[in-house]
Amino acid sequence: MLDKVRSTKLTFKGDQPKKKRKREDRETGSSKKSRRKDDNEDPETWLLPENPSEIRGPTFIMHPSDPYPISLNFNSTTNRIVIHAFDKEQLEDDIEPPNLLDRTPTDVSQVWVTTRVAGSSTVNLRTGTGEGKFLSCDTHGIVSADRDARGPQEEWTPVVLPDGMVAFMNVYEKYLSVDEIAGGNLQLRGDSDEVGFRERFWVKIQSKYKKEAHEEEKKKEGVSEKPKINEESSNRLYQTWGAGRLVVSTEEKTELKKARKEGRLAEALLDRRSKLKRYI
């Protein structure tokens, strides 16, 4: 039988064994729970967006119409938008339907793919089935999904409302709405001037795309932060004058501000320090 492996750490007679310190966890219980939840969450979990930048990727659009809530579907055979009523049969049979916000897509025809227009707050909504047609609206407010290419009429600006619902504004600054026509049927229009009940939709996106939006925002915040001009600390770090003296250039800081804007602040500070060495 092999002997137990000994520790190679030096010890001396009379030394007291040190107690192992437990790693202090500075995170609060709520933050730990939220982080654990994010880590364990299925990337394809359907969630409500909190801001417009999160609306991207596979998108599920619903409307709380009465008496039947609906989803915006697409029929790839006819290339037409379909207003699909949830649980019509269940309500007729007095069966209690599930909550609208608990619903997730059950068919690919219910899913739209949202892509963001580069450098803009607008998005394109493309069908998730068939050949990928874009949701568009013309000058008369007629909404369709039969175009292969995207242009201004295929651009929508999502607006997340205080209650979490979303309104979609087109290039003509009109809103997408659910309109009742003859016979009690419903259709989409794009000519509403204001946001009311007909213009408010529940939108769901997948967890991984919401996380992607948060990561992009963090990167933007990091890039937008300008480096601080602190010549004193820079000189103290890289240059000494003896007797604790600190020497700083008397030149104006206009050049430093210009250098910061151009991304060469460190180089400009080095030039100013080299001039001090030359003349002092």
Short mmCIF file of C-alpha atoms in Angstrom, two decimals:
data_model
loop_
_atom_site.label_atom_id
_atom_site.label_comp_id
_atom_site.label_asym_id
_atom_site.label_seq_id
_atom_site.Cartn_x
_atom_site.Cartn_y
_atom_site.Cartn_z
CA MET A 1 0.00 0.00 0.00
CA LEU A 2 1.35 3.42 -0.98
CA ASP A 3 2.19 5.91 1.75
CA LYS A 4 0.21 9.14 1.97
CA VAL A 5 1.93 11.96 0.02
CA ARG A 6 3.54 14.46 2.36
CA SER A 7 3.29 18.21 2.00
CA THR A 8 6.52 19.89 0.84
CA LYS A 9 5.80 23.07 2.83
CA LEU A 10 8.38 23.75 5.58
CA THR A 11 7.10 23.61 9.15
CA PHE A 12 8.86 24.29 12.46
CA LYS A 13 8.46 22.78 15.88
CA GLY A 14 6.08 24.79 18.01
CA ASP A 15 4.20 26.35 15.07
CA GLN A 16 0.46 26.48 15.58
CA PRO A 17 -1.57 25.06 12.69
CA LYS A 18 -3.32 27.85 10.83
CA LYS A 19 -7.04 27.68 10.41
CA LYS A 20 -8.22 27.70 6.84
CA ARG A 21 -10.05 30.94 6.06
CA LYS A 22 -13.29 30.64 4.25
CA ARG A 23 -13.54 32.73 1.10
CA GLU A 24 -15.65 35.76 1.84
CA ASP A 25 -18.51 36.21 -0.52
CA ARG A 26 -19.26 39.88 -0.86
CA GLU A 27 -22.20 39.38 -3.14
CA THR A 28 -25.64 39.86 -1.66
CA GLY A 29 -28.14 37.06 -1.72
CA SER A 30 -30.25 38.69 -4.43
CA SER A 31 -27.29 39.29 -6.77
CA LYS A 32 -26.09 35.71 -6.32
CA LYS A 33 -29.54 34.41 -7.14
CA SER A 34 -29.85 36.59 -10.22
CA ARG A 35 -26.40 35.58 -11.48
CA ARG A 36 -27.17 31.90 -10.85
CA LYS A 37 -30.47 32.33 -12.65
CA ASP A 38 -28.76 33.94 -15.66
CA ASP A 39 -26.15 31.18 -15.80
CA ASN A 40 -28.71 28.37 -15.54
CA GLU A 41 -31.27 29.98 -17.82
CA ASP A 42 -31.95 28.25 -21.13
CA PRO A 43 -30.65 30.57 -23.90
CA GLU A 44 -33.86 29.94 -25.82
CA THR A 45 -36.17 30.98 -22.98
CA TRP A 46 -38.76 33.51 -24.19
CA LEU A 47 -38.70 36.83 -22.29
CA LEU A 48 -40.17 40.32 -22.52
CA PRO A 49 -37.73 43.03 -23.69
CA GLU A 50 -36.98 45.89 -21.29
CA ASN A 51 -35.72 48.32 -23.93
CA PRO A 52 -35.86 48.57 -27.75
CA SER A 53 -32.24 47.45 -28.27
CA GLU A 54 -33.13 44.01 -26.88
CA ILE A 55 -35.64 43.33 -29.66
CA ARG A 56 -33.60 41.16 -32.01
CA GLY A 57 -33.41 37.59 -33.26
CA PRO A 58 -36.47 35.29 -33.15
CA THR A 59 -39.49 37.39 -32.11
CA PHE A 60 -42.98 36.37 -31.01
CA ILE A 61 -45.64 39.11 -31.42
CA MET A 62 -49.04 38.92 -29.69
CA HIS A 63 -52.00 41.25 -29.18
CA PRO A 64 -54.54 41.07 -26.30
CA SER A 65 -57.55 41.33 -28.59
CA ASP A 66 -61.05 40.61 -27.30
CA PRO A 67 -62.57 38.04 -27.07
CA TYR A 68 -59.57 36.07 -28.37
CA PRO A 69 -55.94 37.18 -28.01
CA ILE A 70 -54.02 36.82 -31.24
CA SER A 71 -50.52 36.26 -32.63
CA LEU A 72 -49.07 37.61 -35.87
CA ASN A 73 -48.36 34.62 -38.11
CA PHE A 74 -47.19 34.17 -41.67
CA ASN A 75 -48.52 31.69 -44.23
CA SER A 76 -45.58 30.76 -46.47
CA THR A 77 -47.90 29.16 -49.06
CA THR A 78 -49.96 32.28 -49.74
CA ASN A 79 -47.24 34.77 -48.67
CA ARG A 80 -49.78 36.50 -46.45
CA ILE A 81 -49.90 37.66 -42.85
CA VAL A 82 -52.32 35.60 -40.75
CA ILE A 83 -54.06 36.87 -37.61
CA HIS A 84 -54.19 33.72 -35.49
CA ALA A 85 -56.70 33.62 -32.60
CA PHE A 86 -55.56 31.71 -29.51
CA ASP A 87 -57.79 29.14 -27.80
CA LYS A 88 -60.94 29.88 -29.75
CA GLU A 89 -62.03 26.28 -29.43
CA GLN A 90 -61.14 26.12 -25.73
CA LEU A 91 -63.22 29.20 -24.89
CA GLU A 92 -66.19 27.76 -26.73
CA ASP A 93 -65.82 24.60 -24.60
CA ASP A 94 -65.51 26.65 -21.36
CA ILE A 95 -61.88 25.60 -20.86
CA GLU A 96 -59.75 28.18 -19.07
CA PRO A 97 -56.92 29.30 -21.43
CA PRO A 98 -53.38 30.00 -20.17
CA ASN A 99 -52.22 33.53 -19.39
CA LEU A 100 -51.20 35.45 -22.52
CA LEU A 101 -47.77 36.35 -21.10
CA ASP A 102 -47.02 32.69 -20.37
CA ARG A 103 -47.39 31.74 -24.02
CA THR A 104 -44.51 30.78 -26.27
CA PRO A 105 -44.49 29.96 -30.01
CA THR A 106 -45.69 26.49 -30.89
CA ASP A 107 -45.12 26.76 -34.64
CA VAL A 108 -42.45 28.38 -36.83
CA SER A 109 -45.17 30.42 -38.57
CA GLN A 110 -45.56 32.41 -35.31
CA VAL A 111 -41.91 33.51 -35.28
CA TRP A 112 -40.47 36.61 -36.94
CA VAL A 113 -36.74 37.31 -37.18
CA THR A 114 -35.76 40.83 -36.10
CA THR A 115 -32.57 42.34 -37.47
CA ARG A 116 -31.30 45.76 -36.42
CA VAL A 117 -30.42 48.40 -39.00
CA ALA A 118 -26.77 49.38 -38.47
CA GLY A 119 -26.32 52.78 -36.84
CA SER A 120 -30.05 53.25 -36.35
CA SER A 121 -32.79 52.52 -33.82
CA THR A 122 -34.93 50.88 -36.52
CA VAL A 123 -35.37 47.15 -37.18
CA ASN A 124 -36.49 44.86 -39.99
CA LEU A 125 -39.02 42.12 -39.31
CA ARG A 126 -38.52 39.08 -41.53
CA THR A 127 -40.68 35.97 -41.63
CA GLY A 128 -39.18 32.93 -39.92
CA THR A 129 -40.65 30.55 -42.47
CA GLY A 130 -40.67 30.35 -46.25
CA GLU A 131 -38.19 32.48 -48.23
CA GLY A 132 -37.90 35.20 -45.58
CA LYS A 133 -40.20 38.06 -46.57
CA PHE A 134 -40.02 41.46 -44.89
CA LEU A 135 -42.90 43.13 -43.05
CA SER A 136 -43.59 46.43 -44.84
CA CYS A 137 -46.06 49.31 -44.88
CA ASP A 138 -46.81 51.65 -47.81
CA THR A 139 -47.96 55.27 -47.82
CA HIS A 140 -51.62 54.20 -47.58
CA GLY A 141 -51.06 52.20 -44.38
CA ILE A 142 -51.36 48.80 -46.10
CA VAL A 143 -49.23 46.21 -44.29
CA SER A 144 -47.85 43.20 -46.14
CA ALA A 145 -45.04 40.64 -46.01
CA ASP A 146 -44.27 39.82 -49.64
CA ARG A 147 -41.00 41.64 -50.34
CA ASP A 148 -37.61 39.98 -50.68
CA ALA A 149 -35.57 43.20 -50.36
CA ARG A 150 -35.64 45.75 -47.57
CA GLY A 151 -35.88 49.51 -47.88
CA PRO A 152 -37.39 52.42 -45.92
CA GLN A 153 -40.89 50.90 -46.03
CA GLU A 154 -39.54 47.76 -44.33
CA GLU A 155 -38.08 49.68 -41.39
CA TRP A 156 -39.86 49.81 -38.02
CA THR A 157 -38.94 51.64 -34.83
CA PRO A 158 -39.95 49.65 -31.73
CA VAL A 159 -41.10 51.70 -28.73
CA VAL A 160 -41.18 49.92 -25.35
CA LEU A 161 -44.00 51.42 -23.30
CA PRO A 162 -44.00 51.82 -19.48
CA ASP A 163 -46.17 48.71 -19.00
CA GLY A 164 -43.77 46.56 -21.04
CA MET A 165 -45.86 46.46 -24.22
CA VAL A 166 -44.38 47.51 -27.56
CA ALA A 167 -45.56 49.83 -30.33
CA PHE A 168 -44.05 49.72 -33.83
CA MET A 169 -43.65 52.99 -35.75
CA ASN A 170 -43.03 52.95 -39.52
CA VAL A 171 -41.02 55.33 -41.69
CA TYR A 172 -44.08 57.59 -42.08
CA GLU A 173 -44.25 58.02 -38.28
CA LYS A 174 -47.48 56.01 -38.13
CA TYR A 175 -48.08 53.03 -35.86
CA LEU A 176 -48.82 49.41 -36.58
CA SER A 177 -52.30 48.43 -35.34
CA VAL A 178 -54.88 45.65 -35.34
CA ASP A 179 -57.99 46.84 -37.18
CA GLU A 180 -61.44 45.24 -37.28
CA ILE A 181 -63.01 44.98 -40.72
CA ALA A 182 -66.34 43.80 -42.08
CA GLY A 183 -67.56 40.49 -40.69
CA GLY A 184 -65.61 40.89 -37.44
CA ASN A 185 -62.32 39.87 -39.06
CA LEU A 186 -59.02 41.47 -38.10
CA GLN A 187 -56.21 42.86 -40.20
CA LEU A 188 -52.99 44.82 -39.70
CA ARG A 189 -52.84 48.52 -40.58
CA GLY A 190 -50.00 50.99 -40.43
CA ASP A 191 -51.69 54.39 -40.38
CA SER A 192 -52.45 55.15 -36.71
CA ASP A 193 -51.33 58.57 -35.45
CA GLU A 194 -51.37 57.68 -31.74
CA VAL A 195 -50.72 54.67 -29.54
CA GLY A 196 -53.89 53.19 -28.06
CA PHE A 197 -55.12 49.69 -27.30
CA ARG A 198 -55.02 48.60 -30.96
CA GLU A 199 -51.38 49.69 -31.32
CA ARG A 200 -49.98 47.91 -28.27
CA PHE A 201 -48.39 44.48 -28.67
CA TRP A 202 -46.77 41.98 -26.36
CA VAL A 203 -43.38 40.99 -27.77
CA LYS A 204 -41.19 38.11 -26.64
CA ILE A 205 -37.54 37.52 -27.48
CA GLN A 206 -35.07 34.79 -26.59
CA SER A 207 -32.81 35.05 -23.55
CA LYS A 208 -29.52 34.77 -25.47
CA TYR A 209 -30.36 37.79 -27.64
CA LYS A 210 -31.32 39.85 -24.62
CA LYS A 211 -27.94 38.98 -23.09
CA GLU A 212 -26.23 39.90 -26.38
CA ALA A 213 -27.84 43.36 -26.26
CA HIS A 214 -26.58 43.90 -22.68
CA GLU A 215 -23.03 42.93 -23.67
CA GLU A 216 -23.11 45.39 -26.58
CA GLU A 217 -24.24 48.19 -24.27
CA LYS A 218 -21.35 47.45 -21.88
CA LYS A 219 -18.86 47.62 -24.77
CA LYS A 220 -20.31 50.95 -25.91
CA GLU A 221 -20.03 52.38 -22.39
CA GLY A 222 -16.40 51.29 -22.22
CA VAL A 223 -15.54 52.91 -25.55
CA SER A 224 -17.41 56.13 -24.78
CA GLU A 225 -15.48 56.81 -21.58
CA LYS A 226 -12.68 59.31 -22.33
CA PRO A 227 -9.36 58.91 -20.53
CA LYS A 228 -8.81 61.52 -17.83
CA ILE A 229 -6.07 64.12 -18.28
CA ASN A 230 -4.08 63.88 -15.04
CA GLU A 231 -0.62 65.19 -15.75
CA GLU A 232 0.41 65.31 -12.09
CA SER A 233 -0.15 61.61 -11.46
CA SER A 234 1.49 60.76 -14.78
CA ASN A 235 4.63 62.74 -13.94
CA ARG A 236 4.75 61.34 -10.41
CA LEU A 237 4.62 57.83 -11.82
CA TYR A 238 7.18 58.15 -14.59
CA GLN A 239 9.48 60.97 -13.53
CA THR A 240 11.19 62.09 -10.29
CA TRP A 241 12.94 65.36 -9.51
CA GLY A 242 14.32 64.66 -6.06
CA ALA A 243 13.23 65.91 -2.64
CA GLY A 244 9.67 64.97 -3.43
CA ARG A 245 9.34 67.80 -5.97
CA LEU A 246 6.62 67.59 -8.61
CA VAL A 247 7.12 69.53 -11.83
CA VAL A 248 4.28 70.05 -14.30
CA SER A 249 4.37 71.77 -17.68
CA THR A 250 3.08 75.35 -17.74
CA GLU A 251 1.81 75.00 -21.30
CA GLU A 252 -1.92 75.11 -21.95
CA LYS A 253 -3.82 71.82 -21.95
CA THR A 254 -5.49 72.51 -25.30
CA GLU A 255 -3.05 70.19 -27.03
CA LEU A 256 -3.76 67.46 -24.49
CA LYS A 257 -7.52 67.71 -25.08
CA LYS A 258 -6.92 67.53 -28.81
CA ALA A 259 -4.64 64.52 -28.35
CA ARG A 260 -7.26 62.76 -26.20
CA LYS A 261 -9.84 63.27 -28.93
CA GLU A 262 -7.44 61.79 -31.50
CA GLY A 263 -6.53 58.85 -29.23
CA ARG A 264 -2.87 59.80 -28.62
CA LEU A 265 -3.06 61.19 -25.07
CA ALA A 266 -0.24 59.00 -23.69
CA GLU A 267 2.08 60.15 -26.49
CA ALA A 268 1.30 63.83 -25.84
CA LEU A 269 1.98 63.46 -22.09
CA LEU A 270 5.32 61.81 -22.90
CA ASP A 271 6.29 64.74 -25.15
CA ARG A 272 5.52 67.24 -22.39
CA ARG A 273 7.62 65.26 -19.88
CA SER A 274 10.55 65.09 -22.29
CA LYS A 275 10.46 68.91 -22.68
CA LEU A 276 10.62 69.31 -18.88
CA LYS A 277 13.75 67.15 -18.77
CA ARG A 278 15.33 69.31 -21.46
CA TYR A 279 14.77 72.71 -19.84
CA ILE A 280 14.86 72.00 -16.11
#
